[in-house]
CSV table of N, CA and C in Angstrom, one decimal:
chain,number,residue,atom,x,y,z
A,796,MET,N,-1.7,-3.6,35.7
A,796,MET,CA,-0.9,-1.7,35.6
A,796,MET,C,-2.0,-1.3,35.0
A,797,GLU,N,-1.7,-0.5,35.3
A,797,GLU,CA,-2.1,0.9,33.4
A,797,GLU,C,-2.7,1.8,32.7
A,798,GLU,N,-3.0,0.8,31.7
A,798,GLU,CA,-2.6,0.1,30.3
A,798,GLU,C,-2.6,1.4,29.2
A,799,GLU,N,-3.3,2.9,30.1
A,799,GLU,CA,-2.3,4.6,29.2
A,799,GLU,C,-0.9,4.3,29.5
A,800,LYS,N,-0.6,4.1,30.5
A,800,LYS,CA,0.7,4.7,31.8
A,800,LYS,C,1.5,3.3,31.4
A,801,LEU,N,1.0,2.1,30.7
A,801,LEU,CA,2.4,1.3,30.2
A,801,LEU,C,2.7,2.0,28.8
A,802,ASN,N,2.3,2.4,28.2
A,802,ASN,CA,1.8,2.6,26.5
A,802,ASN,C,2.4,3.7,26.3
A,803,GLU,N,2.7,4.7,26.9
A,803,GLU,CA,3.1,5.8,27.2
A,803,GLU,C,4.1,5.3,27.7
A,804,LEU,N,4.8,4.3,29.1
A,804,LEU,CA,6.6,3.9,29.6
A,804,LEU,C,7.4,3.3,28.1
A,805,HIS,N,6.3,2.7,28.2
A,805,HIS,CA,6.8,2.5,26.5
A,805,HIS,C,7.1,3.0,25.1
A,806,MET,N,6.5,3.9,24.9
A,806,MET,CA,7.2,4.6,23.8
A,806,MET,C,7.9,5.2,24.7
A,807,MET,N,8.0,6.8,26.1
A,807,MET,CA,9.5,7.3,26.0
A,807,MET,C,10.0,5.7,26.6
A,808,ILE,N,10.6,4.6,26.0
A,808,ILE,CA,11.6,3.6,26.6
A,808,ILE,C,11.9,4.6,24.6
A,809,HIS,N,10.9,3.7,24.1
A,809,HIS,CA,11.3,4.3,22.2
A,809,HIS,C,12.2,5.5,21.9
A,810,ARG,N,11.5,6.2,22.4
A,810,ARG,CA,11.8,7.7,22.5
A,810,ARG,C,13.7,7.0,22.5
A,811,LEU,N,13.7,7.1,24.1
A,811,LEU,CA,14.6,7.0,24.5
A,811,LEU,C,16.5,6.8,23.4
A,812,SER,N,16.0,5.3,23.0
A,812,SER,CA,16.5,4.4,22.4
A,812,SER,C,16.5,5.1,21.2
A,813,SER,N,15.7,5.7,20.1
A,813,SER,CA,15.9,6.8,18.9
A,813,SER,C,16.2,8.3,19.3
A,814,LEU,N,16.7,8.8,20.4
A,814,LEU,CA,17.3,10.2,20.6
A,814,LEU,C,19.0,9.4,21.2
A,815,ARG,N,19.0,8.5,21.9
A,815,ARG,CA,20.4,7.9,21.9
A,815,ARG,C,21.1,8.0,20.9
A,816,GLU,N,20.2,7.3,19.9
A,816,GLU,CA,21.4,7.1,18.5
A,816,GLU,C,21.1,8.2,18.3
A,817,ARG,N,20.5,9.6,17.6
A,817,ARG,CA,20.7,9.8,16.9
A,817,ARG,C,21.4,11.1,17.5
A,818,PHE,N,21.4,11.2,18.6
A,818,PHE,CA,22.5,11.7,19.7
A,818,PHE,C,23.8,11.4,19.5
A,819,PHE,N,23.5,10.1,19.4
A,819,PHE,CA,26.0,9.6,20.0
A,819,PHE,C,25.6,10.4,18.1
A,820,TYR,N,25.7,10.1,17.1
A,820,TYR,CA,26.3,10.5,16.1
A,820,TYR,C,25.8,11.8,15.0
A,821,HIS,N,24.4,12.3,16.1
A,821,HIS,CA,24.8,14.4,16.1
A,821,HIS,C,26.4,15.0,16.1
A,822,VAL,N,26.7,14.3,17.6
A,822,VAL,CA,28.2,14.9,18.1
A,822,VAL,C,29.3,14.3,17.9
A,823,ASN,N,29.2,13.0,17.6
A,823,ASN,CA,30.1,12.1,17.2
A,823,ASN,C,30.5,12.7,15.9
A,824,ASP,N,29.6,13.3,14.2
A,824,ASP,CA,29.9,13.5,13.4
A,824,ASP,C,30.8,12.5,12.8
A,825,ASN,N,32.1,12.3,13.2
A,825,ASN,CA,33.5,12.6,13.0
A,825,ASN,C,33.3,11.1,12.7
A,826,LEU,N,32.9,10.0,13.7
A,826,LEU,CA,32.9,8.2,13.6
A,826,LEU,C,32.2,8.1,12.6
A,827,LEU,N,32.6,7.4,12.1
A,827,LEU,CA,32.2,6.1,10.6
A,827,LEU,C,31.1,5.1,10.6
A,828,LEU,N,31.5,5.1,11.5
A,828,LEU,CA,30.8,3.2,11.6
A,828,LEU,C,29.2,3.1,11.7
A,829,PRO,N,28.7,2.3,11.3
A,829,PRO,CA,27.2,2.0,11.8
A,829,PRO,C,27.3,2.2,13.0
A,830,PRO,N,25.3,1.6,13.8
A,830,PRO,CA,26.0,1.4,15.3
A,830,PRO,C,26.1,-0.2,15.5
A,831,GLY,N,25.7,-0.5,15.1
A,831,GLY,CA,26.0,-2.3,14.7
A,831,GLY,C,26.6,-2.7,14.4
A,832,GLN,N,28.6,-2.1,14.0
A,832,GLN,CA,30.0,-2.4,13.7
A,832,GLN,C,30.8,-1.9,14.8
A,833,SER,N,29.8,-1.0,15.1
A,833,SER,CA,30.3,0.1,16.7
A,833,SER,C,30.1,-0.6,17.1
A,834,ARG,N,28.9,-1.3,18.1
A,834,ARG,CA,29.0,-2.0,19.1
A,834,ARG,C,29.5,-3.5,19.1
A,835,VAL,N,29.6,-4.6,18.4
A,835,VAL,CA,30.4,-5.8,18.2
A,835,VAL,C,32.0,-5.0,18.3
A,836,ILE,N,32.7,-4.4,17.9
A,836,ILE,CA,34.2,-4.0,17.9
A,836,ILE,C,33.8,-3.3,19.0
A,837,ARG,N,33.0,-2.3,20.6
A,837,ARG,CA,32.7,-2.2,21.1
A,837,ARG,C,33.4,-3.4,22.4
A,838,PHE,N,32.3,-4.3,22.1
A,838,PHE,CA,32.7,-5.5,23.0
A,838,PHE,C,34.2,-6.3,22.4
A,839,LEU,N,34.1,-6.9,21.8
A,839,LEU,CA,35.3,-7.7,21.2
A,839,LEU,C,36.4,-6.7,22.4
A,840,SER,N,36.5,-5.5,22.2
A,840,SER,CA,37.7,-4.4,22.7
A,840,SER,C,37.7,-4.3,24.3
A,841,GLU,N,35.9,-4.7,24.6
A,841,GLU,CA,35.8,-4.7,26.3
A,841,GLU,C,36.8,-6.7,26.4
A,842,TYR,N,36.0,-7.4,26.1
A,842,TYR,CA,35.8,-9.3,26.2
A,842,TYR,C,37.6,-9.7,25.1
A,843,GLY,N,37.5,-9.8,24.0
A,843,GLY,CA,38.3,-9.8,23.7
A,843,GLY,C,38.1,-11.2,22.7
A,844,ALA,N,38.4,-11.9,21.9
A,844,ALA,CA,38.1,-12.9,21.0
A,844,ALA,C,37.4,-13.4,21.2
A,845,ILE,N,36.2,-13.7,20.8
A,845,ILE,CA,35.1,-14.7,21.0
A,845,ILE,C,34.6,-15.6,19.9
A,846,ARG,N,34.4,-16.6,20.1
A,846,ARG,CA,33.7,-17.7,18.7
A,846,ARG,C,32.0,-17.1,18.4
A,847,GLN,N,32.1,-16.9,17.1
A,847,GLN,CA,31.2,-16.4,15.9
A,847,GLN,C,29.7,-16.3,17.0
A,848,ASN,N,29.7,-17.4,16.7
A,848,ASN,CA,28.9,-18.1,17.5
A,848,ASN,C,28.3,-17.6,19.5
A,849,GLU,N,29.2,-17.6,19.4
A,849,GLU,CA,28.6,-16.8,21.5
A,849,GLU,C,28.7,-15.8,21.3
A,850,LEU,N,29.2,-14.9,19.9
A,850,LEU,CA,29.6,-13.3,20.2
A,850,LEU,C,27.7,-12.7,19.4
A,851,ALA,N,27.3,-13.6,18.6
A,851,ALA,CA,25.7,-13.5,18.0
A,851,ALA,C,24.4,-13.9,20.0
A,852,GLU,N,24.7,-14.7,20.4
A,852,GLU,CA,24.2,-15.1,21.8
A,852,GLU,C,24.2,-14.0,23.2
A,853,LYS,N,26.1,-13.4,22.9
A,853,LYS,CA,25.8,-11.9,23.5
A,853,LYS,C,25.7,-10.7,23.9
A,854,LEU,N,25.0,-10.1,22.3
A,854,LEU,CA,24.9,-9.0,21.5
A,854,LEU,C,22.7,-9.9,21.1
A,855,ALA,N,23.1,-10.8,21.4
A,855,ALA,CA,21.6,-11.2,21.3
A,855,ALA,C,20.9,-10.0,19.4
A,856,ILE,N,22.5,-10.9,19.0
A,856,ILE,CA,22.2,-10.9,17.2
A,856,ILE,C,21.8,-11.7,16.4
A,857,ARG,N,20.9,-12.4,15.7
A,857,ARG,CA,20.8,-13.8,14.8
A,857,ARG,C,21.9,-12.9,14.0
A,858,PRO,N,22.0,-14.4,13.3
A,858,PRO,CA,24.3,-14.9,13.3
A,858,PRO,C,23.7,-14.5,11.9
A,859,GLY,N,23.1,-15.1,10.9
A,859,GLY,CA,22.3,-14.7,10.3
A,859,GLY,C,23.0,-12.9,9.4
A,860,SER,N,22.2,-11.6,11.3
A,860,SER,CA,22.8,-11.2,10.6
A,860,SER,C,23.9,-10.2,11.0
A,861,LEU,N,24.7,-11.2,12.3
A,861,LEU,CA,25.7,-11.0,12.7
A,861,LEU,C,27.0,-10.6,11.2
A,862,SER,N,26.6,-12.5,11.0
A,862,SER,CA,27.4,-12.9,9.9
A,862,SER,C,28.1,-11.5,8.4
A,863,GLU,N,26.7,-10.8,8.8
A,863,GLU,CA,27.1,-10.1,7.4
A,863,GLU,C,27.4,-9.0,7.5
A,864,LEU,N,27.3,-8.3,9.7
A,864,LEU,CA,28.0,-7.0,9.6
A,864,LEU,C,29.7,-7.4,10.3
A,865,LEU,N,29.8,-8.6,10.3
A,865,LEU,CA,31.3,-9.5,10.4
A,865,LEU,C,31.6,-8.8,8.9
A,866,GLY,N,31.5,-9.5,7.5
A,866,GLY,CA,31.8,-9.6,7.4
A,866,GLY,C,32.4,-8.3,6.1
A,867,LYS,N,31.2,-7.4,6.4
A,867,LYS,CA,31.5,-5.4,6.8
A,867,LYS,C,32.7,-5.1,7.1
A,868,LEU,N,33.3,-5.8,8.3
A,868,LEU,CA,34.3,-5.4,9.3
A,868,LEU,C,35.4,-5.8,9.2
A,869,VAL,N,35.4,-7.0,8.6
A,869,VAL,CA,36.5,-8.0,7.7
A,869,VAL,C,37.2,-7.5,7.0
A,870,LYS,N,36.4,-6.7,5.2
A,870,LYS,CA,36.3,-6.0,4.2
A,870,LYS,C,37.0,-4.9,5.0
A,871,ASN,N,36.9,-4.1,6.6
A,871,ASN,CA,37.9,-2.4,6.5
A,871,ASN,C,38.5,-2.9,6.9
A,872,GLU,N,38.8,-4.6,7.7
A,872,GLU,CA,40.3,-4.7,8.2
A,872,GLU,C,40.1,-4.0,10.2
A,873,TYR,N,38.8,-4.5,10.7
A,873,TYR,CA,38.5,-4.0,12.0
A,873,TYR,C,38.6,-4.9,12.5
A,874,ILE,N,38.2,-6.0,12.0
A,874,ILE,CA,38.4,-7.6,12.8
A,874,ILE,C,38.6,-8.6,11.7
A,875,GLU,N,39.5,-9.3,12.5
A,875,GLU,CA,39.6,-11.1,11.5
A,875,GLU,C,38.8,-12.0,11.7
A,876,LYS,N,38.5,-12.9,11.6
A,876,LYS,CA,38.3,-14.0,11.8
A,876,LYS,C,39.4,-15.1,11.3
A,877,ILE,N,39.4,-15.9,12.2
A,877,ILE,CA,40.3,-16.9,12.5
A,877,ILE,C,39.4,-18.6,12.4
A,878,THR,N,39.3,-19.8,12.3
A,878,THR,CA,39.0,-21.1,11.7
A,878,THR,C,40.7,-21.5,12.7
A,879,CYS,N,39.6,-22.0,14.3
A,879,CYS,CA,40.1,-22.8,15.1
A,879,CYS,C,40.1,-24.7,14.4
A,880,LEU,N,41.7,-24.8,14.7
A,880,LEU,CA,42.7,-25.8,14.6
A,880,LEU,C,42.0,-27.0,14.4
A,881,ASP,N,40.8,-27.0,16.3
A,881,ASP,CA,40.4,-28.9,16.2
A,881,ASP,C,39.6,-28.6,15.5
A,882,ASP,N,38.4,-27.6,15.8
A,882,ASP,CA,37.3,-27.8,14.4
A,882,ASP,C,37.0,-27.0,14.3
A,883,LYS,N,37.4,-27.2,12.8
A,883,LYS,CA,37.4,-26.2,11.7
A,883,LYS,C,35.7,-25.4,11.5
A,884,ARG,N,34.7,-26.0,12.4
A,884,ARG,CA,33.3,-24.8,12.1
A,884,ARG,C,32.9,-24.1,13.1
A,885,LYS,N,33.7,-23.9,14.2
A,885,LYS,CA,34.1,-22.6,15.1
A,885,LYS,C,35.5,-22.0,14.2
A,886,ILE,N,34.2,-20.8,15.1
A,886,ILE,CA,35.1,-19.5,14.4
A,886,ILE,C,35.3,-18.4,15.5
A,887,ILE,N,36.2,-18.0,15.2
A,887,ILE,CA,37.3,-17.2,16.1
A,887,ILE,C,37.4,-15.2,15.2
A,888,VAL,N,36.4,-14.4,16.2
A,888,VAL,CA,36.6,-13.2,15.6
A,888,VAL,C,37.1,-12.5,17.1
A,889,ARG,N,38.3,-11.4,16.1
A,889,ARG,CA,39.1,-10.7,17.1
A,889,ARG,C,39.4,-9.3,16.3
A,890,LEU,N,39.7,-8.3,17.6
A,890,LEU,CA,40.2,-7.4,16.4
A,890,LEU,C,41.6,-7.0,15.8
A,891,THR,N,41.3,-6.1,15.1
A,891,THR,CA,43.2,-5.7,15.0
A,891,THR,C,43.0,-5.1,15.7
A,892,LYS,N,44.1,-4.9,15.0
A,892,LYS,CA,44.8,-3.8,15.1
A,892,LYS,C,44.1,-2.3,14.7
A,893,LYS,N,44.0,-2.2,14.0
A,893,LYS,CA,43.2,-1.3,13.3
A,893,LYS,C,41.2,-0.9,14.1
A,894,GLY,N,40.8,-2.6,14.0
A,894,GLY,CA,39.4,-2.1,15.2
A,894,GLY,C,40.3,-2.0,16.6
A,895,ARG,N,41.4,-2.1,18.2
A,895,ARG,CA,41.3,-1.8,18.6
A,895,ARG,C,42.0,-0.7,18.9
A,896,GLU,N,42.4,0.3,17.9
A,896,GLU,CA,42.0,2.4,17.9
A,896,GLU,C,41.0,2.7,17.6
A,897,THR,N,40.8,1.8,16.2
A,897,THR,CA,39.3,2.2,16.6
A,897,THR,C,38.2,1.9,17.4
A,898,SER,N,38.8,1.6,18.3
A,898,SER,CA,38.0,1.3,19.4
A,898,SER,C,37.8,2.2,20.6
A,899,LEU,N,39.4,2.7,20.2
A,899,LEU,CA,39.9,3.5,21.7
A,899,LEU,C,39.0,5.1,21.3
A,900,ILE,N,39.3,4.6,20.2
A,900,ILE,CA,38.4,6.2,19.6
A,900,ILE,C,36.9,6.5,20.1
A,901,TYR,N,35.8,5.3,20.5
A,901,TYR,CA,34.7,5.4,19.7
A,901,TYR,C,34.8,5.2,21.2
A,902,HIS,N,35.6,5.0,22.2
A,902,HIS,CA,35.2,4.8,23.3
A,902,HIS,C,35.8,6.5,24.3
A,903,ALA,N,36.2,7.4,23.6
A,903,ALA,CA,36.4,8.5,24.2
A,903,ALA,C,35.1,8.6,24.4
A,904,ALA,N,34.5,9.1,23.0
A,904,ALA,CA,33.5,9.7,22.5
A,904,ALA,C,32.1,9.4,22.5
A,905,HIS,N,31.8,7.7,22.6
A,905,HIS,CA,30.9,6.8,23.9
A,905,HIS,C,30.9,7.6,25.2
A,906,LEU,N,32.0,7.8,26.2
A,906,LEU,CA,32.0,8.9,27.3
A,906,LEU,C,31.6,9.8,28.0
A,907,LYS,N,32.7,10.5,26.4
A,907,LYS,CA,32.0,12.3,26.1
A,907,LYS,C,30.4,12.4,25.8
A,908,PHE,N,29.3,11.4,25.8
A,908,PHE,CA,28.7,11.0,24.9
A,908,PHE,C,27.7,11.1,26.0
A,909,LEU,N,27.8,9.5,27.2
A,909,LEU,CA,27.5,9.9,28.2
A,909,LEU,C,27.1,10.6,29.3
A,910,ASN,N,28.5,11.5,29.5
A,910,ASN,CA,28.5,12.1,30.9
A,910,ASN,C,27.6,13.7,30.1
A,911,LYS,N,27.3,14.2,29.2
A,911,LYS,CA,26.3,14.8,28.2
A,911,LYS,C,24.9,14.4,28.7
A,912,MET,N,24.1,13.1,27.7
A,912,MET,CA,23.3,12.4,28.3
A,912,MET,C,22.7,12.3,29.6
A,913,PHE,N,23.5,12.6,30.6
A,913,PHE,CA,22.7,11.9,32.3
A,913,PHE,C,23.7,12.4,33.0
A,914,ALA,N,24.0,14.1,32.7
A,914,ALA,CA,24.1,15.4,33.7
A,914,ALA,C,23.0,15.8,33.6
A,915,ILE,N,21.7,16.2,33.9
A,915,ILE,CA,21.3,16.1,34.3
A,915,ILE,C,20.4,15.8,35.4
A,916,LEU,N,21.0,14.3,35.3
A,916,LEU,CA,20.6,13.7,37.1
A,916,LEU,C,22.2,13.9,38.2
A,917,SER,N,20.7,14.2,39.2
A,917,SER,CA,22.3,13.8,40.7
A,917,SER,C,22.4,12.2,41.0
A,918,ASP,N,23.3,12.4,41.2
A,918,ASP,CA,24.2,11.0,41.7
A,918,ASP,C,23.1,10.2,41.9
A,919,THR,N,22.3,10.5,43.2
A,919,THR,CA,20.6,9.8,43.5
A,919,THR,C,20.1,9.3,42.4
A,920,GLU,N,19.9,10.4,42.4
A,920,GLU,CA,19.1,9.6,40.5
A,920,GLU,C,19.7,9.5,39.5
A,921,PHE,N,21.0,8.7,39.4
A,921,PHE,CA,21.0,8.2,38.4
A,921,PHE,C,21.7,7.1,39.3
A,922,GLU,N,21.6,6.6,40.7
A,922,GLU,CA,21.9,5.8,41.0
A,922,GLU,C,21.3,5.4,40.8
A,923,SER,N,19.2,5.8,41.0
A,923,SER,CA,18.6,4.8,41.6
A,923,SER,C,18.1,4.3,40.0
A,924,LEU,N,18.5,5.3,39.0
A,924,LEU,CA,17.9,4.8,37.3
A,924,LEU,C,18.6,3.2,37.3
A,925,CYS,N,20.0,3.2,37.6
A,925,CYS,CA,20.8,2.1,37.1
A,925,CYS,C,20.6,1.1,38.0
A,926,LYS,N,19.4,1.3,38.8
A,926,LYS,CA,18.9,0.0,39.9
A,926,LYS,C,17.5,0.0,39.4
A,927,ILE,N,17.0,0.7,38.3
A,927,ILE,CA,15.5,0.0,38.1
A,927,ILE,C,15.8,-0.7,37.1
A,928,LEU,N,16.8,0.3,36.4
A,928,LEU,CA,16.5,-1.3,35.2
A,928,LEU,C,17.6,-2.0,34.6
A,929,THR,N,18.4,-2.1,36.0
A,929,THR,CA,19.1,-3.0,36.3
A,929,THR,C,18.2,-4.3,36.9
A,930,LYS,N,17.3,-4.0,37.5
A,930,LYS,CA,15.5,-4.9,37.7
A,930,LYS,C,15.1,-5.2,36.1
A,931,LEU,N,15.2,-3.7,35.5
A,931,LEU,CA,14.1,-4.6,34.8
A,931,LEU,C,14.0,-5.4,33.3
A,932,VAL,N,16.5,-5.3,33.6
A,932,VAL,CA,16.4,-6.2,32.5
A,932,VAL,C,16.9,-7.9,33.3
A,933,LYS,N,17.6,-8.1,34.8
A,933,LYS,CA,17.4,-9.1,34.3
A,933,LYS,C,16.1,-9.7,34.6
A,934,SER,N,14.9,-9.0,34.5
A,934,SER,CA,13.1,-9.8,34.3
A,934,SER,C,12.9,-10.4,33.3
A,935,TRP,N,13.4,-8.9,32.0
A,935,TRP,CA,13.2,-9.4,30.9
A,935,TRP,C,13.7,-10.8,30.4
A,936,GLU,N,15.8,-10.3,30.7
A,936,GLU,CA,15.9,-11.2,30.6
A,936,GLU,C,15.7,-12.9,30.3
A,937,ILE,N,14.9,-12.8,32.0
A,937,ILE,CA,14.4,-14.9,32.9
A,937,ILE,C,13.3,-14.3,31.8
A,938,LEU,N,11.9,-13.1,31.8
A,938,LEU,CA,10.9,-13.3,30.7
A,938,LEU,C,10.7,-14.7,29.6
A,939,CYS,N,12.3,-13.9,29.6
A,939,CYS,CA,12.7,-13.5,27.0
A,939,CYS,C,12.6,-15.1,27.4
A,940,LYS,N,14.2,-15.2,28.1
A,940,LYS,CA,14.2,-16.9,28.0
A,940,LYS,C,12.9,-17.9,28.4
A,941,THR,N,12.5,-18.0,29.8
A,941,THR,CA,10.9,-17.8,30.0
A,941,THR,C,10.1,-18.6,28.7
A,942,GLU,N,9.6,-17.4,28.5
A,942,GLU,CA,8.9,-17.8,26.8
A,942,GLU,C,8.9,-18.8,25.7
A,943,LEU,N,10.9,-18.1,25.7
A,943,LEU,CA,11.0,-18.6,23.8
A,943,LEU,C,11.7,-19.9,24.4
A,944,LYS,N,11.6,-20.2,26.0
A,944,LYS,CA,11.3,-21.9,26.0
A,944,LYS,C,10.1,-22.7,25.7
A,945,ASN,N,8.7,-22.0,25.7
A,945,ASN,CA,8.0,-22.8,25.8
A,945,ASN,C,7.3,-22.5,23.3
A,946,LYS,N,7.7,-21.5,23.0
A,946,LYS,CA,7.7,-21.9,21.5
A,946,LYS,C,8.6,-22.6,20.8
């Protein structure tokens, strides 16, 4: 592939990510949680209680960074961490009542935001974009696993 086109595509991906985050918080200025914390709450809301190390893996966050995020969420009473009775080294993370309520607010805001962001696409364009992005994500996940094993 042509180097110039590859660089252009790479910059567009970065730009989309930056615009998405900036626009979401502009449109929803009443939402106070930083992106990382809201991402954890969204995940726990969708998938339920999970071991802390699994959460780090699923969200592709370093364990140390996740610990810091979780500490803030515990302090603000959005989540709780529970030590497993059978293995004290395992920590389960789950939403509190406040976390579940916050998740519902963020979910509604997120849906509103996504509808605005993708309104420009026809149904056919949207389906094509989803297929292409799914293909890229699967390919990049395999590539990352292969490359990380070799290091």
